Amino acid sequence: MDSQQLLNVSNNLLLCGFILLLIAIVPLGLSVKSNKTLFGKLGIVITYAAFILQLGYFITRWVAVKHAPVSNMFEFVTFFGIMLIGGFILIYHLYKQVIVGLFVIPISLIIIGYGSAFSSEVSPLVPSLISNWLTIHVITVAISSAILSISFATGIMYLLKVLDVTKKSISTRSLEFVLYCLVVVIGFVGASTVFSFAMEPVTIAYKDVQGNESTVIYEMYPLIVTENHDQVGLLTISNKIDAAKLNSIAWAFIVGTVLYIVLRLITRKSISMLLKPLTKRVNANLMDEISYRAVVIGFPLFALGGLLFAMIWAQIAWGRFWGWDPKEVWALITFLFYAAMLHLRLSKSWEGEKTAWMTIIGFGIIIFNQVFVNLVIAGLHSYA
């Protein structure tokens, strides 16, 4: 079997795993309403099968591309989403809480769907990535970030359980905003999928910061552009800003906001109110404990992968252990945030709602570091 055939098999395994995760949501959801354990067990079995297929995708793609498939945004984000399922399976074995999967799986699907918006084409590694440390560093970061992200799901569950979402307060509005942001990501996935089928990529010529003629490819209809000869786009901005990436963000918020408004109009309820009944049988204290345990497991792994292994690789690739590259800075911020979270919980007894909000902030930092810093902020990691 040649490389292209292996890639086809790999993509099919990923798709089948994605579909199985969608199916798994049904019995997991029914288990919340039923006293029978059959639905929960069925949901877990389907989740296991999906995870095995996803691991099959990862292994076959690894064989096809001849290096760990975590070298670009499609591969890394997809692997991150897969490891989120792996993290849930780990937590399930520790606590036997099926309900956690009902919140983790949709988040994983959103992340994998987001990853599919990037090109899955195989391209040669840049010289600095040709190293075994690509496997060691990036895979460890993805696994640790996924385990830390489990605490985000259980933090959301805790807040839905303890907050009276029918009343307007800073906490309930903040929770609704977090859920709205997830809808925005769904909007981005939907918009990118529709445009990929309905529109050919648009190439726009413009002058870069140095005044040189350059081109940029728009995968989505260009609303935001830099000044160009064809006068394409609705809003023209400075060439110091990446207009194509900002255009994608604009479409995500446009489609996500429309989707959110339509959902509100149809149901006459906020997303928090829609999800609240799912936490009827949730033990808030247990969710708080799971959030803490996920951080306890994920934090040392992140310290290894995100800092120690990264510094060793940086010394090999660039001749220095630390260089204040944006990616390095945000890895340090992530490490310090979770270190502070553990310190406050152990020394100041920050439990319950405080821990839940910190897990949400921590997840925001992870996503900012793994997505925004890679795509928008120029640095040595911009090729990712």
CSV table of C-alpha atoms in Angstrom, one decimal:
chain,number,residue,atom,x,y,z
A,1,MET,CA,0.0,0.0,0.0
A,2,ASP,CA,1.6,3.3,-1.1
A,3,SER,CA,1.5,6.6,0.9
A,4,GLN,CA,-1.5,8.0,-0.9
A,5,GLN,CA,-3.6,4.9,-0.2
A,6,LEU,CA,-2.5,5.0,3.4
A,7,LEU,CA,-3.6,8.7,3.6
A,8,ASN,CA,-7.0,7.8,2.2
A,9,VAL,CA,-7.4,5.0,4.7
A,10,SER,CA,-6.3,7.4,7.4
A,11,ASN,CA,-8.8,10.1,6.4
A,12,ASN,CA,-11.6,7.5,6.3
A,13,LEU,CA,-10.7,6.2,9.8
A,14,LEU,CA,-10.8,9.8,11.1
A,15,LEU,CA,-14.2,10.3,9.5
A,16,CYS,CA,-15.6,7.1,10.8
A,17,GLY,CA,-14.4,7.9,14.3
A,18,PHE,CA,-16.0,11.4,14.0
A,19,ILE,CA,-19.3,9.8,13.0
A,20,LEU,CA,-19.2,7.3,15.9
A,21,LEU,CA,-18.6,10.1,18.4
A,22,LEU,CA,-21.7,11.9,17.0
A,23,ILE,CA,-23.7,8.6,17.5
A,24,ALA,CA,-22.3,8.1,21.0
A,25,ILE,CA,-23.9,11.4,22.1
A,26,VAL,CA,-27.3,9.8,21.7
A,27,PRO,CA,-27.0,7.0,24.3
A,28,LEU,CA,-25.0,9.2,26.6
A,29,GLY,CA,-27.8,11.7,26.5
A,30,LEU,CA,-30.4,9.0,27.1
A,31,SER,CA,-28.5,7.8,30.1
A,32,VAL,CA,-29.1,11.1,31.8
A,33,LYS,CA,-32.9,10.7,31.5
A,34,SER,CA,-33.0,7.0,32.2
A,35,ASN,CA,-32.3,4.9,35.4
A,36,LYS,CA,-31.0,2.1,33.2
A,37,THR,CA,-27.2,1.7,32.9
A,38,LEU,CA,-27.6,0.2,29.4
A,39,PHE,CA,-27.5,3.5,27.6
A,40,GLY,CA,-24.4,4.7,29.4
A,41,LYS,CA,-22.6,1.4,28.7
A,42,LEU,CA,-23.5,1.6,25.1
A,43,GLY,CA,-22.3,5.2,24.8
A,44,ILE,CA,-19.0,4.2,26.4
A,45,VAL,CA,-18.5,1.3,24.1
A,46,ILE,CA,-19.2,3.5,21.0
A,47,THR,CA,-16.7,6.1,22.4
A,48,TYR,CA,-14.1,3.4,22.8
A,49,ALA,CA,-14.6,2.2,19.2
A,50,ALA,CA,-14.4,5.8,18.0
A,51,PHE,CA,-11.2,6.4,19.9
A,52,ILE,CA,-9.6,3.2,18.4
A,53,LEU,CA,-10.5,4.3,14.9
A,54,GLN,CA,-9.0,7.7,15.6
A,55,LEU,CA,-5.8,6.1,16.9
A,56,GLY,CA,-5.9,4.1,13.6
A,57,TYR,CA,-6.0,7.4,11.7
A,58,PHE,CA,-3.0,8.7,13.6
A,59,ILE,CA,-0.9,5.6,13.2
A,60,THR,CA,-1.7,5.1,9.4
A,61,ARG,CA,-1.0,8.8,8.8
A,62,TRP,CA,2.3,8.5,10.7
A,63,VAL,CA,3.3,5.6,8.5
A,64,ALA,CA,2.3,7.5,5.3
A,65,VAL,CA,4.1,10.8,6.1
A,66,LYS,CA,7.0,9.0,7.8
A,67,HIS,CA,7.0,11.4,10.8
A,68,ALA,CA,4.7,12.1,13.7
A,69,PRO,CA,1.6,13.7,12.2
A,70,VAL,CA,1.6,16.8,14.4
A,71,SER,CA,3.6,19.2,12.3
A,72,ASN,CA,0.8,21.5,11.0
A,73,MET,CA,-2.5,22.9,12.3
A,74,PHE,CA,-4.7,20.2,10.8
A,75,GLU,CA,-2.6,17.4,12.4
A,76,PHE,CA,-2.0,19.1,15.7
A,77,VAL,CA,-5.6,20.3,16.3
A,78,THR,CA,-7.0,16.9,15.2
A,79,PHE,CA,-4.7,15.0,17.5
A,80,PHE,CA,-5.6,17.4,20.3
A,81,GLY,CA,-9.3,16.6,19.8
A,82,ILE,CA,-8.5,12.9,19.7
A,83,MET,CA,-6.5,13.1,23.0
A,84,LEU,CA,-9.5,14.9,24.6
A,85,ILE,CA,-11.4,11.7,24.1
A,86,GLY,CA,-8.5,9.8,25.5
A,87,GLY,CA,-8.5,12.1,28.5
A,88,PHE,CA,-12.2,11.4,29.0
A,89,ILE,CA,-11.6,7.6,28.9
A,90,LEU,CA,-8.9,8.0,31.6
A,91,ILE,CA,-11.2,10.1,33.8
A,92,TYR,CA,-14.0,7.6,33.2
A,93,HIS,CA,-11.9,4.8,34.5
A,94,LEU,CA,-11.1,6.8,37.6
A,95,TYR,CA,-14.6,8.1,38.4
A,96,LYS,CA,-17.1,6.1,36.3
A,97,GLN,CA,-19.0,9.3,35.4
A,98,VAL,CA,-20.6,8.8,32.1
A,99,ILE,CA,-22.1,12.3,32.1
A,100,VAL,CA,-18.7,13.8,31.6
A,101,GLY,CA,-18.5,12.3,28.2
A,102,LEU,CA,-21.8,14.1,27.2
A,103,PHE,CA,-19.9,17.4,27.6
A,104,VAL,CA,-16.4,16.3,26.5
A,105,ILE,CA,-17.4,14.6,23.3
A,106,PRO,CA,-19.1,17.7,21.7
A,107,ILE,CA,-16.0,19.8,22.6
A,108,SER,CA,-13.8,17.2,21.0
A,109,LEU,CA,-16.0,17.2,17.9
A,110,ILE,CA,-15.8,21.0,17.7
A,111,ILE,CA,-12.0,20.9,18.0
A,112,ILE,CA,-11.7,18.2,15.3
A,113,GLY,CA,-14.1,20.0,13.1
A,114,TYR,CA,-12.0,23.2,13.5
A,115,GLY,CA,-8.9,21.2,12.6
A,116,SER,CA,-10.7,20.0,9.4
A,117,ALA,CA,-10.9,23.7,8.3
A,118,PHE,CA,-7.1,23.6,7.7
A,119,SER,CA,-5.5,21.8,4.8
A,120,SER,CA,-4.8,18.1,5.3
A,121,GLU,CA,-2.2,18.1,2.5
A,122,VAL,CA,1.1,16.6,3.3
A,123,SER,CA,4.1,19.0,2.9
A,124,PRO,CA,7.8,18.4,3.7
A,125,LEU,CA,9.0,19.3,7.1
A,126,VAL,CA,11.0,22.5,7.5
A,127,PRO,CA,14.6,21.8,8.6
A,128,SER,CA,14.0,22.8,12.3
A,129,LEU,CA,11.2,20.2,12.6
A,130,ILE,CA,13.2,17.2,11.3
A,131,SER,CA,13.9,15.8,14.8
A,132,ASN,CA,12.7,13.1,17.1
A,133,TRP,CA,11.9,16.0,19.5
A,134,LEU,CA,9.0,16.8,17.2
A,135,THR,CA,7.4,13.6,18.4
A,136,ILE,CA,8.4,13.9,22.0
A,137,HIS,CA,7.6,17.6,22.5
A,138,VAL,CA,4.4,18.1,20.5
A,139,ILE,CA,2.7,14.9,21.4
A,140,THR,CA,3.4,15.5,25.1
A,141,VAL,CA,2.0,19.0,24.8
A,142,ALA,CA,-1.1,17.8,23.0
A,143,ILE,CA,-1.8,15.0,25.5
A,144,SER,CA,-1.3,17.3,28.5
A,145,SER,CA,-3.4,20.1,27.1
A,146,ALA,CA,-6.2,17.6,26.4
A,147,ILE,CA,-6.2,16.3,30.0
A,148,LEU,CA,-6.1,19.9,31.3
A,149,SER,CA,-9.1,20.6,29.0
A,150,ILE,CA,-11.2,17.9,30.7
A,151,SER,CA,-11.3,20.3,33.6
A,152,PHE,CA,-12.9,22.9,31.3
A,153,ALA,CA,-15.8,20.5,30.6
A,154,THR,CA,-16.3,19.6,34.3
A,155,GLY,CA,-16.0,23.3,35.2
A,156,ILE,CA,-18.9,24.1,32.8
A,157,MET,CA,-20.8,21.2,34.3
A,158,TYR,CA,-20.2,22.5,37.8
A,159,LEU,CA,-21.4,26.0,37.0
A,160,LEU,CA,-24.5,24.7,35.2
A,161,LYS,CA,-25.3,22.7,38.3
A,162,VAL,CA,-24.8,25.4,41.0
A,163,LEU,CA,-25.9,28.6,39.2
A,164,ASP,CA,-29.4,29.7,38.8
A,165,VAL,CA,-29.3,30.3,35.0
A,166,THR,CA,-32.8,31.8,35.0
A,167,LYS,CA,-31.4,34.9,36.9
A,168,LYS,CA,-29.2,37.5,35.3
A,169,SER,CA,-25.9,38.0,37.1
A,170,ILE,CA,-22.2,38.4,36.2
A,171,SER,CA,-21.7,34.7,36.6
A,172,THR,CA,-24.6,33.5,34.4
A,173,ARG,CA,-23.8,36.1,31.7
A,174,SER,CA,-20.2,35.1,31.7
A,175,LEU,CA,-21.1,31.4,31.4
A,176,GLU,CA,-23.5,32.2,28.5
A,177,PHE,CA,-20.6,34.1,26.8
A,178,VAL,CA,-18.4,31.1,27.1
A,179,LEU,CA,-21.0,28.9,25.5
A,180,TYR,CA,-21.6,31.5,22.8
A,181,CYS,CA,-17.8,31.3,22.0
A,182,LEU,CA,-18.2,27.6,21.4
A,183,VAL,CA,-21.1,28.4,19.0
A,184,VAL,CA,-18.8,30.8,17.2
A,185,VAL,CA,-16.3,28.0,16.7
A,186,ILE,CA,-19.1,25.9,15.3
A,187,GLY,CA,-19.9,28.9,13.0
A,188,PHE,CA,-16.3,28.9,11.8
A,189,VAL,CA,-16.4,25.2,11.0
A,190,GLY,CA,-19.8,25.6,9.2
A,191,ALA,CA,-18.7,28.7,7.2
A,192,SER,CA,-15.4,27.1,6.1
A,193,THR,CA,-17.2,23.9,5.1
A,194,VAL,CA,-19.8,25.8,3.0
A,195,PHE,CA,-17.2,28.0,1.3
A,196,SER,CA,-15.0,25.1,0.5
A,197,PHE,CA,-17.8,23.5,-1.5
A,198,ALA,CA,-19.5,26.7,-2.9
A,199,MET,CA,-16.6,29.0,-3.7
A,200,GLU,CA,-13.2,28.7,-5.3
A,201,PRO,CA,-10.3,30.3,-3.4
A,202,VAL,CA,-9.8,33.9,-4.2
A,203,THR,CA,-6.3,35.2,-4.8
A,204,ILE,CA,-5.7,38.9,-4.1
A,205,ALA,CA,-2.6,40.9,-4.9
A,206,TYR,CA,-1.5,43.6,-2.5
A,207,LYS,CA,1.6,45.4,-1.2
A,208,ASP,CA,3.2,44.1,2.0
A,209,VAL,CA,4.7,46.1,4.8
A,210,GLN,CA,8.0,46.5,2.8
A,211,GLY,CA,6.1,47.7,-0.2
A,212,ASN,CA,6.7,44.6,-2.2
A,213,GLU,CA,4.0,43.0,-4.4
A,214,SER,CA,2.5,39.9,-2.8
A,215,THR,CA,-0.5,37.7,-3.0
A,216,VAL,CA,-2.8,36.1,-0.4
A,217,ILE,CA,-5.4,33.3,-0.9
A,218,TYR,CA,-8.9,33.7,0.7
A,219,GLU,CA,-10.7,30.5,1.4
A,220,MET,CA,-13.8,32.5,2.5
A,221,TYR,CA,-15.4,35.4,0.7
A,222,PRO,CA,-13.2,38.4,1.3
A,223,LEU,CA,-14.9,40.9,3.6
A,224,ILE,CA,-11.8,42.3,5.1
A,225,VAL,CA,-8.8,43.0,2.9
A,226,THR,CA,-5.6,45.1,2.7
A,227,GLU,CA,-5.5,47.7,0.0
A,228,ASN,CA,-5.5,46.1,-3.5
A,229,HIS,CA,-5.8,47.0,-7.1
A,230,ASP,CA,-9.0,45.0,-7.7
A,231,GLN,CA,-10.9,46.9,-5.0
A,232,VAL,CA,-12.1,43.6,-3.6
A,233,GLY,CA,-13.7,43.4,-0.1
A,234,LEU,CA,-15.9,45.5,2.0
A,235,LEU,CA,-13.4,46.8,4.6
A,236,THR,CA,-9.8,47.8,3.9
A,237,ILE,CA,-7.3,47.7,6.7
A,238,SER,CA,-3.6,48.3,7.2
A,239,ASN,CA,-1.2,45.7,5.6
A,240,LYS,CA,0.4,45.4,9.0
A,241,ILE,CA,-2.5,43.1,10.0
A,242,ASP,CA,-3.1,39.7,8.4
A,243,ALA,CA,-6.4,40.5,6.7
A,244,ALA,CA,-7.0,36.9,5.5
A,245,LYS,CA,-6.9,35.5,9.0
A,246,LEU,CA,-9.0,38.4,10.3
A,247,ASN,CA,-11.5,37.8,7.6
A,248,SER,CA,-11.9,34.2,8.8
A,249,ILE,CA,-12.4,35.4,12.3
A,250,ALA,CA,-15.0,37.8,11.1
A,251,TRP,CA,-16.9,35.1,9.3
A,252,ALA,CA,-16.7,32.9,12.4
A,253,PHE,CA,-18.4,35.6,14.5
A,254,ILE,CA,-20.9,36.4,11.8
A,255,VAL,CA,-22.1,32.9,11.3
A,256,GLY,CA,-21.7,31.9,14.9
A,257,THR,CA,-23.7,34.9,16.1
A,258,VAL,CA,-26.5,34.2,13.5
A,259,LEU,CA,-26.6,30.6,14.7
A,260,TYR,CA,-26.7,31.7,18.3
A,261,ILE,CA,-29.6,34.1,17.6
A,262,VAL,CA,-31.6,31.6,15.6
A,263,LEU,CA,-31.1,29.0,18.5
A,264,ARG,CA,-32.3,31.6,21.0
A,265,LEU,CA,-35.3,32.5,18.9
A,266,ILE,CA,-36.4,28.9,18.2
A,267,THR,CA,-36.0,27.7,21.8
A,268,ARG,CA,-36.7,31.0,23.7
A,269,LYS,CA,-34.0,30.0,26.1
A,270,SER,CA,-30.3,30.7,26.6
A,271,ILE,CA,-27.9,27.9,25.9
A,272,SER,CA,-27.2,27.7,29.7
A,273,MET,CA,-30.9,27.0,30.3
A,274,LEU,CA,-30.9,24.4,27.5
A,275,LEU,CA,-28.0,22.5,29.0
A,276,LYS,CA,-29.0,22.9,32.7
A,277,PRO,CA,-31.4,19.8,32.7
A,278,LEU,CA,-28.4,17.6,31.6
A,279,THR,CA,-26.8,18.3,35.0
A,280,LYS,CA,-29.8,17.2,37.1
A,281,ARG,CA,-28.0,14.1,38.4
A,282,VAL,CA,-24.6,15.7,38.5
A,283,ASN,CA,-22.7,15.8,41.8
A,284,ALA,CA,-21.2,19.3,41.9
A,285,ASN,CA,-18.5,18.3,44.5
A,286,LEU,CA,-17.5,15.4,42.3
A,287,MET,CA,-17.2,17.6,39.3
A,288,ASP,CA,-15.0,19.9,41.3
A,289,GLU,CA,-12.8,17.0,42.3
A,290,ILE,CA,-12.5,15.8,38.7
A,291,SER,CA,-11.5,19.3,37.6
A,292,TYR,CA,-8.8,19.3,40.2
A,293,ARG,CA,-7.6,15.8,39.4
A,294,ALA,CA,-7.4,16.6,35.7
A,295,VAL,CA,-5.2,19.5,36.4
A,296,VAL,CA,-3.0,17.5,38.8
A,297,ILE,CA,-2.5,14.9,36.0
A,298,GLY,CA,-2.1,17.4,33.1
A,299,PHE,CA,0.0,20.0,34.8
A,300,PRO,CA,3.3,18.0,35.3
A,301,LEU,CA,2.9,16.6,31.8
A,302,PHE,CA,2.6,20.1,30.4
A,303,ALA,CA,5.7,21.2,32.4
A,304,LEU,CA,7.6,18.4,30.7
A,305,GLY,CA,6.3,18.8,27.2
A,306,GLY,CA,5.7,22.5,27.0
A,307,LEU,CA,8.8,23.7,28.8
A,308,LEU,CA,11.5,21.1,29.5
A,309,PHE,CA,11.3,19.1,26.2
A,310,ALA,CA,10.7,22.4,24.3
A,311,MET,CA,13.8,24.0,25.8
A,312,ILE,CA,15.9,20.9,24.9
A,313,TRP,CA,14.7,21.0,21.3
A,314,ALA,CA,15.2,24.8,21.1
A,315,GLN,CA,18.8,24.3,22.1
A,316,ILE,CA,19.3,21.7,19.4
A,317,ALA,CA,17.4,23.6,16.7
A,318,TRP,CA,18.3,27.2,17.4
A,319,GLY,CA,21.3,27.1,19.7
A,320,ARG,CA,19.5,28.5,22.8
A,321,PHE,CA,17.2,27.1,25.5
A,322,TRP,CA,15.0,30.2,25.7
A,323,GLY,CA,14.4,33.1,23.4
A,324,TRP,CA,11.2,34.8,24.4
A,325,ASP,CA,9.5,33.7,21.2
A,326,PRO,CA,5.7,34.3,21.5
A,327,LYS,CA,5.0,30.6,21.6
A,328,GLU,CA,7.5,30.1,24.4
A,329,VAL,CA,6.1,33.1,26.3
A,330,TRP,CA,2.6,31.7,26.2
A,331,ALA,CA,3.7,28.2,27.1
A,332,LEU,CA,5.3,29.8,30.2
A,333,ILE,CA,2.1,31.8,30.9
A,334,THR,CA,0.1,28.5,30.7
A,335,PHE,CA,2.5,26.8,33.1
A,336,LEU,CA,2.4,29.7,35.6
A,337,PHE,CA,-1.4,29.9,35.4
A,338,TYR,CA,-2.0,26.3,36.3
A,339,ALA,CA,0.8,26.5,38.9
A,340,ALA,CA,-1.1,29.4,40.5
A,341,MET,CA,-4.4,27.6,40.3
A,342,LEU,CA,-3.0,24.6,42.2
A,343,HIS,CA,-1.3,26.9,44.7
A,344,LEU,CA,-4.5,28.8,45.4
A,345,ARG,CA,-6.5,25.5,45.8
A,346,LEU,CA,-4.1,24.0,48.2
A,347,SER,CA,-3.1,27.0,50.2
A,348,LYS,CA,-6.2,29.3,50.0
A,349,SER,CA,-8.9,26.6,49.6
A,350,TRP,CA,-10.1,27.9,46.3
A,351,GLU,CA,-12.7,25.3,45.5
A,352,GLY,CA,-16.0,25.0,43.8
A,353,GLU,CA,-17.0,28.0,41.7
A,354,LYS,CA,-13.6,29.6,41.9
A,355,THR,CA,-11.9,26.5,40.5
A,356,ALA,CA,-14.5,26.2,37.8
A,357,TRP,CA,-13.9,29.7,36.5
A,358,MET,CA,-10.1,29.1,36.6
A,359,THR,CA,-10.5,26.0,34.5
A,360,ILE,CA,-12.4,28.0,31.9
A,361,ILE,CA,-9.8,30.7,31.9
A,362,GLY,CA,-7.1,28.0,31.6
A,363,PHE,CA,-8.8,26.4,28.6
A,364,GLY,CA,-9.0,29.9,27.0
A,365,ILE,CA,-5.2,30.3,27.5
A,366,ILE,CA,-4.5,26.8,26.0
A,367,ILE,CA,-6.7,27.6,22.9
A,368,PHE,CA,-5.1,31.0,22.6
A,369,ASN,CA,-1.6,29.5,22.8
A,370,GLN,CA,-2.3,26.5,20.5
A,371,VAL,CA,-4.3,28.4,17.8
A,372,PHE,CA,-4.1,32.2,17.9
A,373,VAL,CA,-0.3,32.4,18.6
A,374,ASN,CA,0.4,29.9,15.9
A,375,LEU,CA,-1.7,31.6,13.3
A,376,VAL,CA,-1.6,35.3,14.0
A,377,ILE,CA,1.5,36.3,16.1
A,378,ALA,CA,4.7,36.2,14.0
A,379,GLY,CA,7.5,34.1,15.5
A,380,LEU,CA,9.7,31.0,15.1
A,381,HIS,CA,6.6,28.8,15.5
A,382,SER,CA,4.5,30.5,12.8
A,383,TYR,CA,5.1,27.6,10.4
A,384,ALA,CA,2.8,25.5,12.6
